[in-house]
């Protein structure tokens, strides 16, 4: 069974940095796109950053120039380096990925449980 587990969240002052990690585990054959979403209280979940299996990245306008998404395919891990954090970045951050297991021939979409990021002013 495939699982996504995030880590690295916490409390940081405005202007600070955090690095989130998300590890995919289970009987994985391959992983297609890996993404980070976030959801602030009272708001809809929004896409923050995405990266293809080949390493092509894309970002929400609100985080461009401050956040960097990367992945280590050998470790089935995606990272989100967050710099120059702002109070409006406060949210639960979720990992999302399209994963193919060894015994099936299609990709399923999986979510992690989320990690809280709180930026104080």
mmCIF file of C-alpha atoms in Angstrom:
data_model
loop_
_atom_site.group_PDB
_atom_site.id
_atom_site.type_symbol
_atom_site.label_atom_id
_atom_site.label_comp_id
_atom_site.label_asym_id
_atom_site.label_seq_id
_atom_site.Cartn_x
_atom_site.Cartn_y
_atom_site.Cartn_z
ATOM 1 C CA UNK A 1 0.000 0.000 0.000
ATOM 2 C CA UNK A 2 1.319 3.399 -0.958
ATOM 3 C CA UNK A 3 1.717 6.165 1.591
ATOM 4 C CA UNK A 4 2.914 9.755 1.442
ATOM 5 C CA UNK A 5 4.372 11.159 4.637
ATOM 6 C CA UNK A 6 5.273 14.827 5.016
ATOM 7 C CA UNK A 7 7.669 16.334 7.532
ATOM 8 C CA UNK A 8 9.468 19.581 8.212
ATOM 9 C CA UNK A 9 6.635 21.890 9.181
ATOM 10 C CA UNK A 10 6.765 24.141 12.195
ATOM 11 C CA UNK A 11 6.665 27.661 13.549
ATOM 12 C CA UNK A 12 8.957 30.277 12.026
ATOM 13 C CA UNK A 13 9.205 34.052 12.069
ATOM 14 C CA UNK A 14 8.471 36.096 8.997
ATOM 15 C CA UNK A 15 11.503 36.170 6.719
ATOM 16 C CA UNK A 16 12.623 32.755 7.874
ATOM 17 C CA UNK A 17 12.939 29.451 6.034
ATOM 18 C CA UNK A 18 11.624 25.923 6.257
ATOM 19 C CA UNK A 19 12.215 22.813 4.196
ATOM 20 C CA UNK A 20 9.374 20.348 3.776
ATOM 21 C CA UNK A 21 9.926 16.741 2.761
ATOM 22 C CA UNK A 22 7.493 14.128 1.502
ATOM 23 C CA UNK A 23 8.463 10.488 1.199
ATOM 24 C CA UNK A 24 6.447 7.991 -0.809
ATOM 25 C CA UNK A 25 6.614 4.404 0.424
ATOM 26 C CA UNK A 26 5.108 1.094 -0.578
ATOM 27 C CA UNK A 27 5.278 -1.165 -3.608
ATOM 28 C CA UNK A 28 6.062 1.681 -5.988
ATOM 29 C CA UNK A 29 6.884 1.109 -9.628
ATOM 30 C CA UNK A 30 7.090 4.728 -10.691
ATOM 31 C CA UNK A 31 6.000 8.227 -9.705
ATOM 32 C CA UNK A 32 4.798 10.770 -12.191
ATOM 33 C CA UNK A 33 4.136 14.343 -11.056
ATOM 34 C CA UNK A 34 4.724 15.336 -7.423
ATOM 35 C CA UNK A 35 3.008 18.405 -6.053
ATOM 36 C CA UNK A 36 2.635 20.545 -2.954
ATOM 37 C CA UNK A 37 -0.705 22.065 -2.009
ATOM 38 C CA UNK A 38 -1.649 24.188 0.972
ATOM 39 C CA UNK A 39 -4.834 25.033 2.780
ATOM 40 C CA UNK A 40 -5.209 27.976 5.120
ATOM 41 C CA UNK A 41 -8.069 28.168 7.642
ATOM 42 C CA UNK A 42 -11.318 29.085 5.930
ATOM 43 C CA UNK A 43 -9.779 28.894 2.459
ATOM 44 C CA UNK A 44 -9.753 26.397 -0.354
ATOM 45 C CA UNK A 45 -6.795 24.139 -0.934
ATOM 46 C CA UNK A 46 -4.462 25.685 -3.500
ATOM 47 C CA UNK A 47 -1.615 24.388 -5.612
ATOM 48 C CA UNK A 48 1.756 25.745 -4.506
ATOM 49 C CA UNK A 49 4.278 23.942 -6.695
ATOM 50 C CA UNK A 50 4.606 20.945 -8.974
ATOM 51 C CA UNK A 51 7.452 18.985 -10.480
ATOM 52 C CA UNK A 52 7.437 16.377 -13.222
ATOM 53 C CA UNK A 53 9.402 13.139 -13.149
ATOM 54 C CA UNK A 54 11.919 14.832 -15.428
ATOM 55 C CA UNK A 55 12.409 17.748 -13.053
ATOM 56 C CA UNK A 56 10.365 20.479 -14.718
ATOM 57 C CA UNK A 57 8.928 22.714 -12.007
ATOM 58 C CA UNK A 58 6.106 25.210 -11.857
ATOM 59 C CA UNK A 59 4.907 27.526 -9.103
ATOM 60 C CA UNK A 60 1.962 29.565 -7.966
ATOM 61 C CA UNK A 61 2.558 33.263 -8.556
ATOM 62 C CA UNK A 62 2.368 33.910 -4.820
ATOM 63 C CA UNK A 63 5.483 31.819 -4.104
ATOM 64 C CA UNK A 64 7.609 32.351 -7.217
ATOM 65 C CA UNK A 65 11.116 33.436 -6.329
ATOM 66 C CA UNK A 66 10.706 32.325 -2.702
ATOM 67 C CA UNK A 67 9.899 28.586 -2.866
ATOM 68 C CA UNK A 68 11.806 25.846 -4.674
ATOM 69 C CA UNK A 69 10.457 22.378 -5.371
ATOM 70 C CA UNK A 70 12.849 19.499 -6.025
ATOM 71 C CA UNK A 71 12.776 15.720 -5.987
ATOM 72 C CA UNK A 72 15.042 12.737 -5.481
ATOM 73 C CA UNK A 73 13.661 9.956 -7.648
ATOM 74 C CA UNK A 74 15.932 7.350 -6.082
ATOM 75 C CA UNK A 75 14.435 8.134 -2.682
ATOM 76 C CA UNK A 76 10.852 8.688 -3.882
ATOM 77 C CA UNK A 77 11.003 12.041 -2.135
ATOM 78 C CA UNK A 78 9.892 15.556 -2.988
ATOM 79 C CA UNK A 79 11.063 18.661 -1.176
ATOM 80 C CA UNK A 80 9.797 22.204 -0.823
ATOM 81 C CA UNK A 81 12.363 24.784 0.216
ATOM 82 C CA UNK A 82 10.514 27.827 1.507
ATOM 83 C CA UNK A 83 12.449 31.063 1.961
ATOM 84 C CA UNK A 84 11.390 34.597 2.866
ATOM 85 C CA UNK A 85 8.285 33.226 4.518
ATOM 86 C CA UNK A 86 5.325 35.520 5.106
ATOM 87 C CA UNK A 87 2.430 35.249 7.549
ATOM 88 C CA UNK A 88 0.143 34.586 4.587
ATOM 89 C CA UNK A 89 2.095 31.383 3.915
ATOM 90 C CA UNK A 90 0.593 29.946 7.096
ATOM 91 C CA UNK A 91 -1.327 26.804 6.167
ATOM 92 C CA UNK A 92 -1.356 23.037 6.264
ATOM 93 C CA UNK A 93 0.882 21.845 3.445
ATOM 94 C CA UNK A 94 -0.033 18.637 1.641
ATOM 95 C CA UNK A 95 2.003 16.405 -0.618
ATOM 96 C CA UNK A 96 0.289 14.902 -3.671
ATOM 97 C CA UNK A 97 1.575 12.462 -6.258
ATOM 98 C CA UNK A 98 0.554 10.234 -9.138
ATOM 99 C CA UNK A 99 1.954 6.808 -8.354
ATOM 100 C CA UNK A 100 1.942 3.488 -10.145
ATOM 101 C CA UNK A 101 2.299 0.400 -7.994
ATOM 102 C CA UNK A 102 4.185 -2.649 -9.203
ATOM 103 C CA UNK A 103 1.129 -4.848 -9.583
ATOM 104 C CA UNK A 104 -1.072 -2.418 -11.515
ATOM 105 C CA UNK A 105 -0.746 -0.696 -14.849
ATOM 106 C CA UNK A 106 -2.304 2.673 -14.047
ATOM 107 C CA UNK A 107 -1.418 5.680 -11.927
ATOM 108 C CA UNK A 108 -3.448 6.570 -8.868
ATOM 109 C CA UNK A 109 -3.424 9.907 -7.093
ATOM 110 C CA UNK A 110 -2.340 9.956 -3.445
ATOM 111 C CA UNK A 111 -2.348 12.563 -0.679
ATOM 112 C CA UNK A 112 -0.244 12.900 2.432
ATOM 113 C CA UNK A 113 -1.700 13.747 5.832
ATOM 114 C CA UNK A 114 -0.372 17.305 5.834
ATOM 115 C CA UNK A 115 2.137 19.272 7.873
ATOM 116 C CA UNK A 116 1.419 22.582 9.588
ATOM 117 C CA UNK A 117 3.455 25.650 8.686
ATOM 118 C CA UNK A 118 2.926 28.722 10.835
ATOM 119 C CA UNK A 119 4.657 32.019 10.083
ATOM 120 C CA UNK A 120 4.529 34.646 12.800
ATOM 121 C CA UNK A 121 4.755 38.358 12.068
#
